[in-house]
Amino acid sequence: MQGSHSKDIAHFHIVGINYKKTDAAIRGSFAINQSQYQQLLEDAKAIHMDDVFVLSTCNRTEIYGFAEDPQQLVELVCRETDGDCNLFSQLSYVKTGEEAIRHLYQVGTGLDSQILGDYEIIGQIRTATKFAKQNGCLGGFQERLINSVLQVSKLIKNETGLSAGTVSVAFATVRLLEHKVPDILNKKILLVGVGKIGRNTCKNMMDYLGVKQITLVNRTTTVAAEFAGQHGLRYAPFEQLEQELQDADIILVASNAPEPTILPAHFTQSSPKLIIDLSIPFNVAPEVKDLPHIELINVDELSKIQDETLQMRQLEVPKALAIIEEHMVEFLYWYKMRKHAVVLKAVKEKLHEIHTKEIQQQKNGAQYNLDDVEAVSSRIIQKMINLMAGKVRKEADKSDQYIAMINDIFETGITYE
């Protein structure tokens, strides 16, 4: 079982993999869906880890939490995913204490995103931590930290240009089509998968490129029918997918299947096509790339499409970092004071214990009003605590030493590191 000291900042870790060292296929094998996430949190609680959350997006899988050893966090992820645990350990990064805290601020503000300043990530953090809280796995430390990260993210969005301009997978797709397909208005476009990414890409193509010749195919036809109806587009039932693949010039795949659904067999006799796979894990079989008349582009390649917007955002990074540092100092001060408060509370209880014993002994031959004695004693105890707290606050550099010493003198039983 974890000791009380494991809530010390020295035991706060983040372990993760992201787009920097892994391709989309590897990330896909460590992606965590809702039911896996729930099971992971149950597993964590079973080993007395109750301050843990997981961030799993197409660009990263990260687990944050308190543990004696970061390896415990790795094991929680690996138990739930199909990926190879050794591979995860080789490719993952581990950050601890202040470094882990700084990492979360940078992730939450889009500084660590594949597309710099990506603002979607903060919503994903909000969802992931809310789920952990609902499942009894978000303690006071991380809840306070998340609130600070949410606040900083909002400040950076409003006070800097870090998220200015339009850059996203959907937008990158539009830029790619703009450069690759000059006569796009004459092309037949097929969108497979009408989830969030599919809808965004579709809207961007219509807004920026003026295309209307788009056919939608979705596993649940009503979803495609509804979106098509709203935007005056054509849709086809999923059963007709093969025929639609044949007819299209450009195919965008944004379906969410665990295995590839678009296969080389679909194109053996077909006309030349451009296929863009926006799915993680990939939904177009990699062998499709080997067909001479097919050009296949996936998310990783799309993200390399740099934009003037990104260069402009780059100039805003120092401002964003300064805002993070300022709020991180505030958070660490809160953490330090909270840690001190735990010890001072225990000392206060100890003093009350001493006082109660004294009163018991005096009771027998008492010549004075015990209520008055109680009141006076309580005031004296509070004054002693205030003196200690005041000294600790004033001598910020030595505060940890002072608190450790007070803790030691009163033998509170709290492990203070």
GROMACS .gro file of C-alpha atoms in nm:
model
  417
    1MET     CA    1   0.000   0.000   0.000
    2GLN     CA    2   0.117   0.353  -0.074
    3GLY     CA    3   0.239   0.555   0.224
    4SER     CA    4   0.126   0.911   0.287
    5HIS     CA    5   0.454   1.042   0.147
    6SER     CA    6   0.363   0.916  -0.200
    7LYS     CA    7   0.149   1.230  -0.239
    8ASP     CA    8   0.478   1.415  -0.220
    9ILE     CA    9   0.565   1.592  -0.543
   10ALA     CA   10   0.869   1.363  -0.578
   11HIS     CA   11   0.622   1.079  -0.648
   12PHE     CA   12   0.419   1.266  -0.911
   13HIS     CA   13   0.503   1.124  -1.254
   14ILE     CA   14   0.391   1.140  -1.611
   15VAL     CA   15   0.474   0.856  -1.848
   16GLY     CA   16   0.378   0.874  -2.214
   17ILE     CA   17   0.442   0.834  -2.581
   18ASN     CA   18   0.368   1.096  -2.844
   19TYR     CA   19   0.411   1.178  -3.212
   20LYS     CA   20   0.778   1.278  -3.162
   21LYS     CA   21   0.914   0.923  -3.139
   22THR     CA   22   0.626   0.705  -3.257
   23ASP     CA   23   0.426   0.670  -3.575
   24ALA     CA   24   0.048   0.661  -3.589
   25ALA     CA   25   0.038   0.279  -3.598
   26ILE     CA   26   0.231   0.244  -3.270
   27ARG     CA   27   0.023   0.519  -3.107
   28GLY     CA   28  -0.289   0.340  -3.224
   29SER     CA   29  -0.182   0.023  -3.043
   30PHE     CA   30  -0.156   0.217  -2.713
   31ALA     CA   31  -0.473   0.426  -2.761
   32ILE     CA   32  -0.716   0.390  -2.471
   33ASN     CA   33  -1.090   0.395  -2.528
   34GLN     CA   34  -1.359   0.473  -2.270
   35SER     CA   35  -1.414   0.118  -2.139
   36GLN     CA   36  -1.037   0.052  -2.120
   37TYR     CA   37  -1.001   0.382  -1.933
   38GLN     CA   38  -1.266   0.280  -1.681
   39GLN     CA   39  -1.095  -0.057  -1.625
   40LEU     CA   40  -0.755   0.113  -1.589
   41LEU     CA   41  -0.892   0.341  -1.314
   42GLU     CA   42  -1.044   0.038  -1.135
   43ASP     CA   43  -0.704  -0.137  -1.154
   44ALA     CA   44  -0.535   0.176  -1.016
   45LYS     CA   45  -0.772   0.195  -0.717
   46ALA     CA   46  -0.718  -0.175  -0.649
   47ILE     CA   47  -0.350  -0.098  -0.582
   48HIS     CA   48  -0.437   0.216  -0.381
   49MET     CA   49  -0.354   0.465  -0.655
   50ASP     CA   50  -0.638   0.715  -0.643
   51ASP     CA   51  -0.489   1.021  -0.810
   52VAL     CA   52  -0.440   0.912  -1.170
   53PHE     CA   53  -0.570   1.016  -1.512
   54VAL     CA   54  -0.498   0.923  -1.873
   55LEU     CA   55  -0.481   1.148  -2.177
   56SER     CA   56  -0.525   0.947  -2.496
   57THR     CA   57  -0.551   1.134  -2.827
   58CYS     CA   58  -0.440   1.056  -3.181
   59ASN     CA   59  -0.103   1.218  -3.102
   60ARG     CA   60  -0.030   1.085  -2.753
   61THR     CA   61  -0.111   0.842  -2.474
   62GLU     CA   62   0.001   0.979  -2.137
   63ILE     CA   63  -0.073   0.869  -1.783
   64TYR     CA   64  -0.034   1.113  -1.493
   65GLY     CA   65  -0.035   1.015  -1.128
   66PHE     CA   66   0.128   0.946  -0.796
   67ALA     CA   67   0.325   0.623  -0.771
   68GLU     CA   68   0.623   0.483  -0.582
   69ASP     CA   69   0.769   0.395  -0.921
   70PRO     CA   70   0.666   0.524  -1.268
   71GLN     CA   71   0.677   0.162  -1.388
   72GLN     CA   72   0.346   0.109  -1.201
   73LEU     CA   73   0.189   0.365  -1.435
   74VAL     CA   74   0.340   0.192  -1.741
   75GLU     CA   75   0.190  -0.138  -1.627
   76LEU     CA   76  -0.157   0.015  -1.590
   77VAL     CA   77  -0.147   0.133  -1.953
   78CYS     CA   78  -0.001  -0.188  -2.091
   79ARG     CA   79  -0.253  -0.409  -1.912
   80GLU     CA   80  -0.536  -0.233  -2.095
   81THR     CA   81  -0.390  -0.195  -2.446
   82ASP     CA   82  -0.277  -0.435  -2.718
   83GLY     CA   83   0.067  -0.275  -2.737
   84ASP     CA   84   0.392  -0.441  -2.629
   85CYS     CA   85   0.494  -0.324  -2.280
   86ASN     CA   86   0.869  -0.335  -2.358
   87LEU     CA   87   0.813  -0.124  -2.666
   88PHE     CA   88   0.615   0.129  -2.461
   89SER     CA   89   0.898   0.148  -2.206
   90GLN     CA   90   1.157   0.199  -2.481
   91LEU     CA   91   0.964   0.473  -2.658
   92SER     CA   92   0.812   0.650  -2.359
   93TYR     CA   93   0.932   0.954  -2.168
   94VAL     CA   94   0.908   0.981  -1.790
   95LYS     CA   95   0.893   1.314  -1.611
   96THR     CA   96   0.874   1.360  -1.236
   97GLY     CA   97   0.788   1.635  -0.987
   98GLU     CA   98   0.815   1.990  -1.120
   99GLU     CA   99   0.916   1.863  -1.463
  100ALA     CA  100   0.594   1.658  -1.482
  101ILE     CA  101   0.388   1.961  -1.374
  102ARG     CA  102   0.555   2.183  -1.636
  103HIS     CA  103   0.488   1.916  -1.900
  104LEU     CA  104   0.114   1.918  -1.823
  105TYR     CA  105   0.102   2.298  -1.858
  106GLN     CA  106   0.280   2.272  -2.193
  107VAL     CA  107   0.053   1.995  -2.319
  108GLY     CA  108  -0.258   2.180  -2.202
  109THR     CA  109  -0.163   2.499  -2.382
  110GLY     CA  110  -0.077   2.336  -2.715
  111LEU     CA  111   0.298   2.397  -2.680
  112ASP     CA  112   0.366   2.023  -2.701
  113SER     CA  113   0.113   1.950  -2.976
  114GLN     CA  114   0.201   1.822  -3.322
  115ILE     CA  115   0.037   2.137  -3.453
  116LEU     CA  116   0.168   2.416  -3.229
  117GLY     CA  117  -0.107   2.595  -3.036
  118ASP     CA  118  -0.368   2.324  -3.102
  119TYR     CA  119  -0.655   2.434  -2.882
  120GLU     CA  120  -0.851   2.107  -2.898
  121ILE     CA  121  -0.617   1.940  -2.648
  122ILE     CA  122  -0.751   2.139  -2.352
  123GLY     CA  123  -1.101   2.002  -2.411
  124GLN     CA  124  -0.955   1.650  -2.419
  125ILE     CA  125  -0.777   1.714  -2.086
  126ARG     CA  126  -1.101   1.847  -1.936
  127THR     CA  127  -1.290   1.533  -2.049
  128ALA     CA  128  -1.016   1.292  -1.932
  129THR     CA  129  -0.987   1.445  -1.584
  130LYS     CA  130  -1.365   1.476  -1.540
  131PHE     CA  131  -1.394   1.103  -1.614
  132ALA     CA  132  -1.116   1.023  -1.362
  133LYS     CA  133  -1.295   1.235  -1.101
  134GLN     CA  134  -1.630   1.063  -1.163
  135ASN     CA  135  -1.452   0.731  -1.108
  136GLY     CA  136  -1.295   0.845  -0.779
  137CYS     CA  137  -0.945   0.879  -0.921
  138LEU     CA  138  -0.866   1.250  -0.908
  139GLY     CA  139  -0.723   1.378  -0.580
  140GLY     CA  140  -0.693   1.734  -0.451
  141PHE     CA  141  -0.342   1.785  -0.590
  142GLN     CA  142  -0.424   1.700  -0.952
  143GLU     CA  143  -0.763   1.871  -0.940
  144ARG     CA  144  -0.599   2.196  -0.832
  145LEU     CA  145  -0.327   2.150  -1.095
  146ILE     CA  146  -0.582   2.088  -1.373
  147ASN     CA  147  -0.777   2.399  -1.273
  148SER     CA  148  -0.456   2.600  -1.297
  149VAL     CA  149  -0.377   2.449  -1.640
  150LEU     CA  150  -0.731   2.531  -1.766
  151GLN     CA  151  -0.691   2.889  -1.644
  152VAL     CA  152  -0.346   2.926  -1.806
  153SER     CA  153  -0.472   2.778  -2.132
  154LYS     CA  154  -0.749   3.039  -2.144
  155LEU     CA  155  -0.506   3.322  -2.063
  156ILE     CA  156  -0.262   3.214  -2.334
  157LYS     CA  157  -0.543   3.187  -2.588
  158ASN     CA  158  -0.668   3.537  -2.503
  159GLU     CA  159  -0.338   3.717  -2.441
  160THR     CA  160  -0.106   3.567  -2.704
  161GLY     CA  161  -0.132   3.463  -3.068
  162LEU     CA  162  -0.030   3.102  -2.992
  163SER     CA  163  -0.360   2.961  -3.121
  164ALA     CA  164  -0.425   3.232  -3.382
  165GLY     CA  165  -0.503   3.138  -3.739
  166THR     CA  166  -0.650   2.810  -3.858
  167VAL     CA  167  -0.435   2.500  -3.835
  168SER     CA  168  -0.573   2.151  -3.787
  169VAL     CA  169  -0.572   1.816  -3.964
  170ALA     CA  170  -0.886   1.934  -4.144
  171PHE     CA  171  -0.719   2.256  -4.253
  172ALA     CA  172  -0.394   2.080  -4.349
  173THR     CA  173  -0.605   1.854  -4.574
  174VAL     CA  174  -0.751   2.158  -4.748
  175ARG     CA  175  -0.404   2.310  -4.803
  176LEU     CA  176  -0.283   1.978  -4.945
  177LEU     CA  177  -0.576   1.950  -5.186
  178GLU     CA  178  -0.530   2.314  -5.287
  179HIS     CA  179  -0.167   2.245  -5.391
  180LYS     CA  180  -0.215   1.896  -5.534
  181VAL     CA  181  -0.547   1.922  -5.716
  182PRO     CA  182  -0.585   2.254  -5.899
  183ASP     CA  183  -0.906   2.147  -6.077
  184ILE     CA  184  -1.070   2.012  -5.759
  185LEU     CA  185  -1.414   2.155  -5.850
  186ASN     CA  186  -1.437   1.892  -6.127
  187LYS     CA  187  -1.337   1.602  -5.904
  188LYS     CA  188  -1.566   1.356  -5.729
  189ILE     CA  189  -1.483   1.343  -5.359
  190LEU     CA  190  -1.581   1.062  -5.125
  191LEU     CA  191  -1.573   1.102  -4.746
  192VAL     CA  192  -1.579   0.774  -4.553
  193GLY     CA  193  -1.665   0.838  -4.187
  194VAL     CA  194  -1.876   1.133  -4.077
  195GLY     CA  195  -1.738   1.174  -3.724
  196LYS     CA  196  -1.589   1.495  -3.589
  197ILE     CA  197  -1.275   1.496  -3.808
  198GLY     CA  198  -1.474   1.399  -4.118
  199ARG     CA  199  -1.731   1.675  -4.059
  200ASN     CA  200  -1.462   1.940  -3.992
  201THR     CA  201  -1.267   1.843  -4.304
  202CYS     CA  202  -1.583   1.845  -4.511
  203LYS     CA  203  -1.684   2.192  -4.385
  204ASN     CA  204  -1.332   2.325  -4.448
  205MET     CA  205  -1.331   2.189  -4.804
  206MET     CA  206  -1.665   2.355  -4.875
  207ASP     CA  207  -1.564   2.686  -4.709
  208TYR     CA  208  -1.213   2.719  -4.849
  209LEU     CA  209  -1.227   2.530  -5.179
  210GLY     CA  210  -1.594   2.577  -5.271
  211VAL     CA  211  -1.636   2.206  -5.352
  212LYS     CA  212  -1.985   2.055  -5.356
  213GLN     CA  213  -1.930   1.721  -5.530
  214ILE     CA  214  -1.890   1.531  -5.205
  215THR     CA  215  -2.048   1.194  -5.126
  216LEU     CA  216  -2.072   1.081  -4.764
  217VAL     CA  217  -2.060   0.719  -4.650
  218ASN     CA  218  -2.087   0.626  -4.284
  219ARG     CA  219  -2.139   0.292  -4.108
  220THR     CA  220  -2.457   0.438  -3.955
  221THR     CA  221  -2.634   0.579  -4.260
  222THR     CA  222  -2.862   0.817  -4.064
  223VAL     CA  223  -2.552   1.016  -3.951
  224ALA     CA  224  -2.442   1.061  -4.314
  225ALA     CA  225  -2.799   1.142  -4.426
  226GLU     CA  226  -2.843   1.409  -4.160
  227PHE     CA  227  -2.510   1.586  -4.234
  228ALA     CA  228  -2.568   1.559  -4.609
  229GLY     CA  229  -2.915   1.712  -4.566
  230GLN     CA  230  -2.778   2.007  -4.368
  231HIS     CA  231  -2.514   2.088  -4.630
  232GLY     CA  232  -2.678   1.986  -4.957
  233LEU     CA  233  -2.441   1.693  -5.019
  234ARG     CA  234  -2.495   1.343  -5.154
  235TYR     CA  235  -2.477   1.033  -4.930
  236ALA     CA  236  -2.476   0.659  -4.996
  237PRO     CA  237  -2.541   0.357  -4.771
  238PHE     CA  238  -2.239   0.173  -4.630
  239GLU     CA  239  -2.328  -0.136  -4.839
  240GLN     CA  240  -2.243   0.066  -5.152
  241LEU     CA  241  -1.894   0.159  -5.028
  242GLU     CA  242  -1.711  -0.051  -5.292
  243GLN     CA  243  -1.899   0.115  -5.578
  244GLU     CA  244  -1.841   0.463  -5.430
  245LEU     CA  245  -1.467   0.392  -5.395
  246GLN     CA  246  -1.459   0.303  -5.767
  247ASP     CA  247  -1.639   0.621  -5.871
  248ALA     CA  248  -1.443   0.872  -5.663
  249ASP     CA  249  -1.132   1.067  -5.770
  250ILE     CA  250  -1.038   1.175  -5.418
  251ILE     CA  251  -1.112   0.962  -5.110
  252LEU     CA  252  -1.092   1.094  -4.755
  253VAL     CA  253  -1.103   0.827  -4.487
  254ALA     CA  254  -1.199   0.948  -4.141
  255SER     CA  255  -1.368   0.633  -4.012
  256ASN     CA  256  -1.291   0.504  -3.667
  257ALA     CA  257  -1.251   0.133  -3.728
  258PRO     CA  258  -0.992  -0.064  -3.525
  259GLU     CA  259  -0.865  -0.232  -3.848
  260PRO     CA  260  -0.817  -0.103  -4.204
  261THR     CA  261  -1.146  -0.102  -4.399
  262ILE     CA  262  -1.004   0.025  -4.730
  263LEU     CA  263  -0.799  -0.252  -4.895
  264PRO     CA  264  -0.586  -0.299  -5.210
  265ALA     CA  265  -0.858  -0.530  -5.353
  266HIS     CA  266  -1.091  -0.229  -5.381
  267PHE     CA  267  -0.864  -0.069  -5.644
  268THR     CA  268  -0.731  -0.348  -5.866
  269GLN     CA  269  -0.924  -0.228  -6.174
  270SER     CA  270  -0.982   0.133  -6.073
  271SER     CA  271  -0.894   0.472  -6.218
  272PRO     CA  272  -0.610   0.674  -6.054
  273LYS     CA  273  -0.700   0.813  -5.712
  274LEU     CA  274  -0.569   1.030  -5.431
  275ILE     CA  275  -0.649   0.883  -5.088
  276ILE     CA  276  -0.602   1.074  -4.764
  277ASP     CA  277  -0.624   0.868  -4.446
  278LEU     CA  278  -0.722   1.088  -4.151
  279SER     CA  279  -0.780   0.794  -3.913
  280ILE     CA  280  -0.581   0.676  -3.612
  281PRO     CA  281  -0.518   0.383  -3.622
  282PHE     CA  282  -0.497   0.387  -4.003
  283ASN     CA  283  -0.813   0.273  -4.180
  284VAL     CA  284  -0.646   0.235  -4.521
  285ALA     CA  285  -0.425  -0.074  -4.550
  286PRO     CA  286  -0.059   0.037  -4.599
  287GLU     CA  287  -0.030  -0.195  -4.905
  288VAL     CA  288  -0.264   0.039  -5.094
  289LYS     CA  289   0.039   0.270  -5.123
  290ASP     CA  290   0.213   0.008  -5.339
  291LEU     CA  291  -0.051   0.033  -5.616
  292PRO     CA  292   0.103   0.238  -5.900
  293HIS     CA  293  -0.216   0.433  -5.978
  294ILE     CA  294  -0.297   0.525  -5.616
  295GLU     CA  295  -0.139   0.802  -5.407
  296LEU     CA  296  -0.190   0.752  -5.034
  297ILE     CA  297  -0.122   1.020  -4.772
  298ASN     CA  298  -0.174   0.966  -4.397
  299VAL     CA  299  -0.208   1.188  -4.089
  300ASP     CA  300   0.165   1.188  -4.008
  301GLU     CA  301   0.250   1.318  -4.355
  302LEU     CA  302  -0.033   1.572  -4.342
  303SER     CA  303   0.102   1.719  -4.021
  304LYS     CA  304   0.426   1.803  -4.197
  305ILE     CA  305   0.242   2.051  -4.414
  306GLN     CA  306   0.377   2.361  -4.253
  307ASP     CA  307   0.189   2.681  -4.277
  308GLU     CA  308   0.274   3.050  -4.236
  309THR     CA  309   0.041   3.036  -3.937
  310LEU     CA  310   0.281   2.804  -3.756
  311GLN     CA  311   0.574   3.042  -3.804
  312MET     CA  312   0.362   3.323  -3.665
  313ARG     CA  313   0.266   3.106  -3.367
  314GLN     CA  314   0.631   3.021  -3.304
  315LEU     CA  315   0.696   3.387  -3.221
  316GLU     CA  316   0.435   3.368  -2.944
  317VAL     CA  317   0.602   3.078  -2.760
  318PRO     CA  318   0.815   3.292  -2.521
  319LYS     CA  319   0.503   3.484  -2.407
  320ALA     CA  320   0.318   3.158  -2.344
  321LEU     CA  321   0.612   3.013  -2.148
  322ALA     CA  322   0.628   3.324  -1.928
  323ILE     CA  323   0.256   3.289  -1.841
  324ILE     CA  324   0.310   2.921  -1.757
  325GLU     CA  325   0.608   2.995  -1.528
  326GLU     CA  326   0.417   3.263  -1.339
  327HIS     CA  327   0.121   3.033  -1.267
  328MET     CA  328   0.341   2.735  -1.196
  329VAL     CA  329   0.518   2.934  -0.922
  330GLU     CA  330   0.174   3.010  -0.770
  331PHE     CA  331   0.073   2.643  -0.788
  332LEU     CA  332   0.398   2.525  -0.624
  333TYR     CA  333   0.354   2.784  -0.348
  334TRP     CA  334   0.002   2.650  -0.282
  335TYR     CA  335   0.142   2.295  -0.276
  336LYS     CA  336   0.417   2.390  -0.027
  337MET     CA  337   0.174   2.573   0.202
  338ARG     CA  338  -0.070   2.282   0.185
  339LYS     CA  339   0.207   2.039   0.280
  340HIS     CA  340   0.302   2.264   0.573
  341ALA     CA  341  -0.063   2.294   0.677
  342VAL     CA  342  -0.091   1.915   0.711
  343VAL     CA  343   0.198   1.912   0.961
  344LEU     CA  344   0.073   2.217   1.153
  345LYS     CA  345  -0.274   2.059   1.180
  346ALA     CA  346  -0.114   1.744   1.324
  347VAL     CA  347   0.090   1.956   1.571
  348LYS     CA  348  -0.228   2.135   1.678
  349GLU     CA  349  -0.396   1.799   1.744
  350LYS     CA  350  -0.092   1.690   1.943
  351LEU     CA  351  -0.104   2.006   2.157
  352HIS     CA  352  -0.476   1.951   2.218
  353GLU     CA  353  -0.395   1.595   2.323
  354ILE     CA  354  -0.137   1.724   2.577
  355HIS     CA  355  -0.385   1.983   2.699
  356THR     CA  356  -0.666   1.726   2.739
  357LYS     CA  357  -0.439   1.498   2.947
  358GLU     CA  358  -0.344   1.790   3.174
  359ILE     CA  359  -0.708   1.889   3.224
  360GLN     CA  360  -0.801   1.528   3.309
  361GLN     CA  361  -0.531   1.524   3.578
  362GLN     CA  362  -0.645   1.860   3.720
  363LYS     CA  363  -1.014   1.767   3.721
  364ASN     CA  364  -1.007   1.577   4.052
  365GLY     CA  365  -0.888   1.864   4.269
  366ALA     CA  366  -1.021   2.138   4.037
  367GLN     CA  367  -1.085   2.473   4.200
  368TYR     CA  368  -1.150   2.659   3.873
  369ASN     CA  369  -1.399   2.671   3.587
  370LEU     CA  370  -1.299   2.411   3.328
  371ASP     CA  371  -1.480   2.593   3.043
  372ASP     CA  372  -1.260   2.897   3.101
  373VAL     CA  373  -0.949   2.679   3.105
  374GLU     CA  374  -1.060   2.516   2.778
  375ALA     CA  375  -1.109   2.855   2.613
  376VAL     CA  376  -0.775   2.993   2.732
  377SER     CA  377  -0.588   2.675   2.630
  378SER     CA  378  -0.743   2.676   2.284
  379ARG     CA  379  -0.638   3.037   2.232
  380ILE     CA  380  -0.283   2.962   2.349
  381ILE     CA  381  -0.260   2.661   2.116
  382GLN     CA  382  -0.389   2.864   1.819
  383LYS     CA  383  -0.139   3.143   1.897
  384MET     CA  384   0.149   2.891   1.904
  385ILE     CA  385   0.035   2.749   1.567
  386ASN     CA  386   0.004   3.102   1.423
  387LEU     CA  387   0.357   3.183   1.542
  388MET     CA  388   0.494   2.871   1.375
  389ALA     CA  389   0.297   2.933   1.052
  390GLY     CA  390   0.407   3.299   1.045
  391LYS     CA  391   0.774   3.208   1.086
  392VAL     CA  392   0.748   2.938   0.817
  393ARG     CA  393   0.583   3.182   0.574
  394LYS     CA  394   0.836   3.457   0.642
  395GLU     CA  395   1.144   3.236   0.604
  396ALA     CA  396   1.041   3.088   0.270
  397ASP     CA  397   1.390   2.949   0.199
  398LYS     CA  398   1.407   2.759   0.526
  399SER     CA  399   1.037   2.674   0.552
  400ASP     CA  400   1.081   2.308   0.459
  401GLN     CA  401   1.356   2.264   0.723
  402TYR     CA  402   1.143   2.434   0.989
  403ILE     CA  403   0.838   2.223   0.915
  404ALA     CA  404   1.044   1.903   0.909
  405MET     CA  405   1.191   1.995   1.249
  406ILE     CA  406   0.851   2.085   1.402
  407ASN     CA  407   0.717   1.759   1.262
  408ASP     CA  408   1.005   1.571   1.422
  409ILE     CA  409   0.977   1.742   1.764
  410PHE     CA  410   0.605   1.669   1.794
  411GLU     CA  411   0.636   1.319   1.645
  412THR     CA  412   0.317   1.359   1.442
  413GLY     CA  413   0.370   1.035   1.250
  414ILE     CA  414   0.351   1.218   0.914
  415THR     CA  415   0.624   1.126   0.669
  416TYR     CA  416   0.760   1.461   0.559
  417GLU     CA  417   1.023   1.467   0.286
   0.00000   0.00000   0.00000
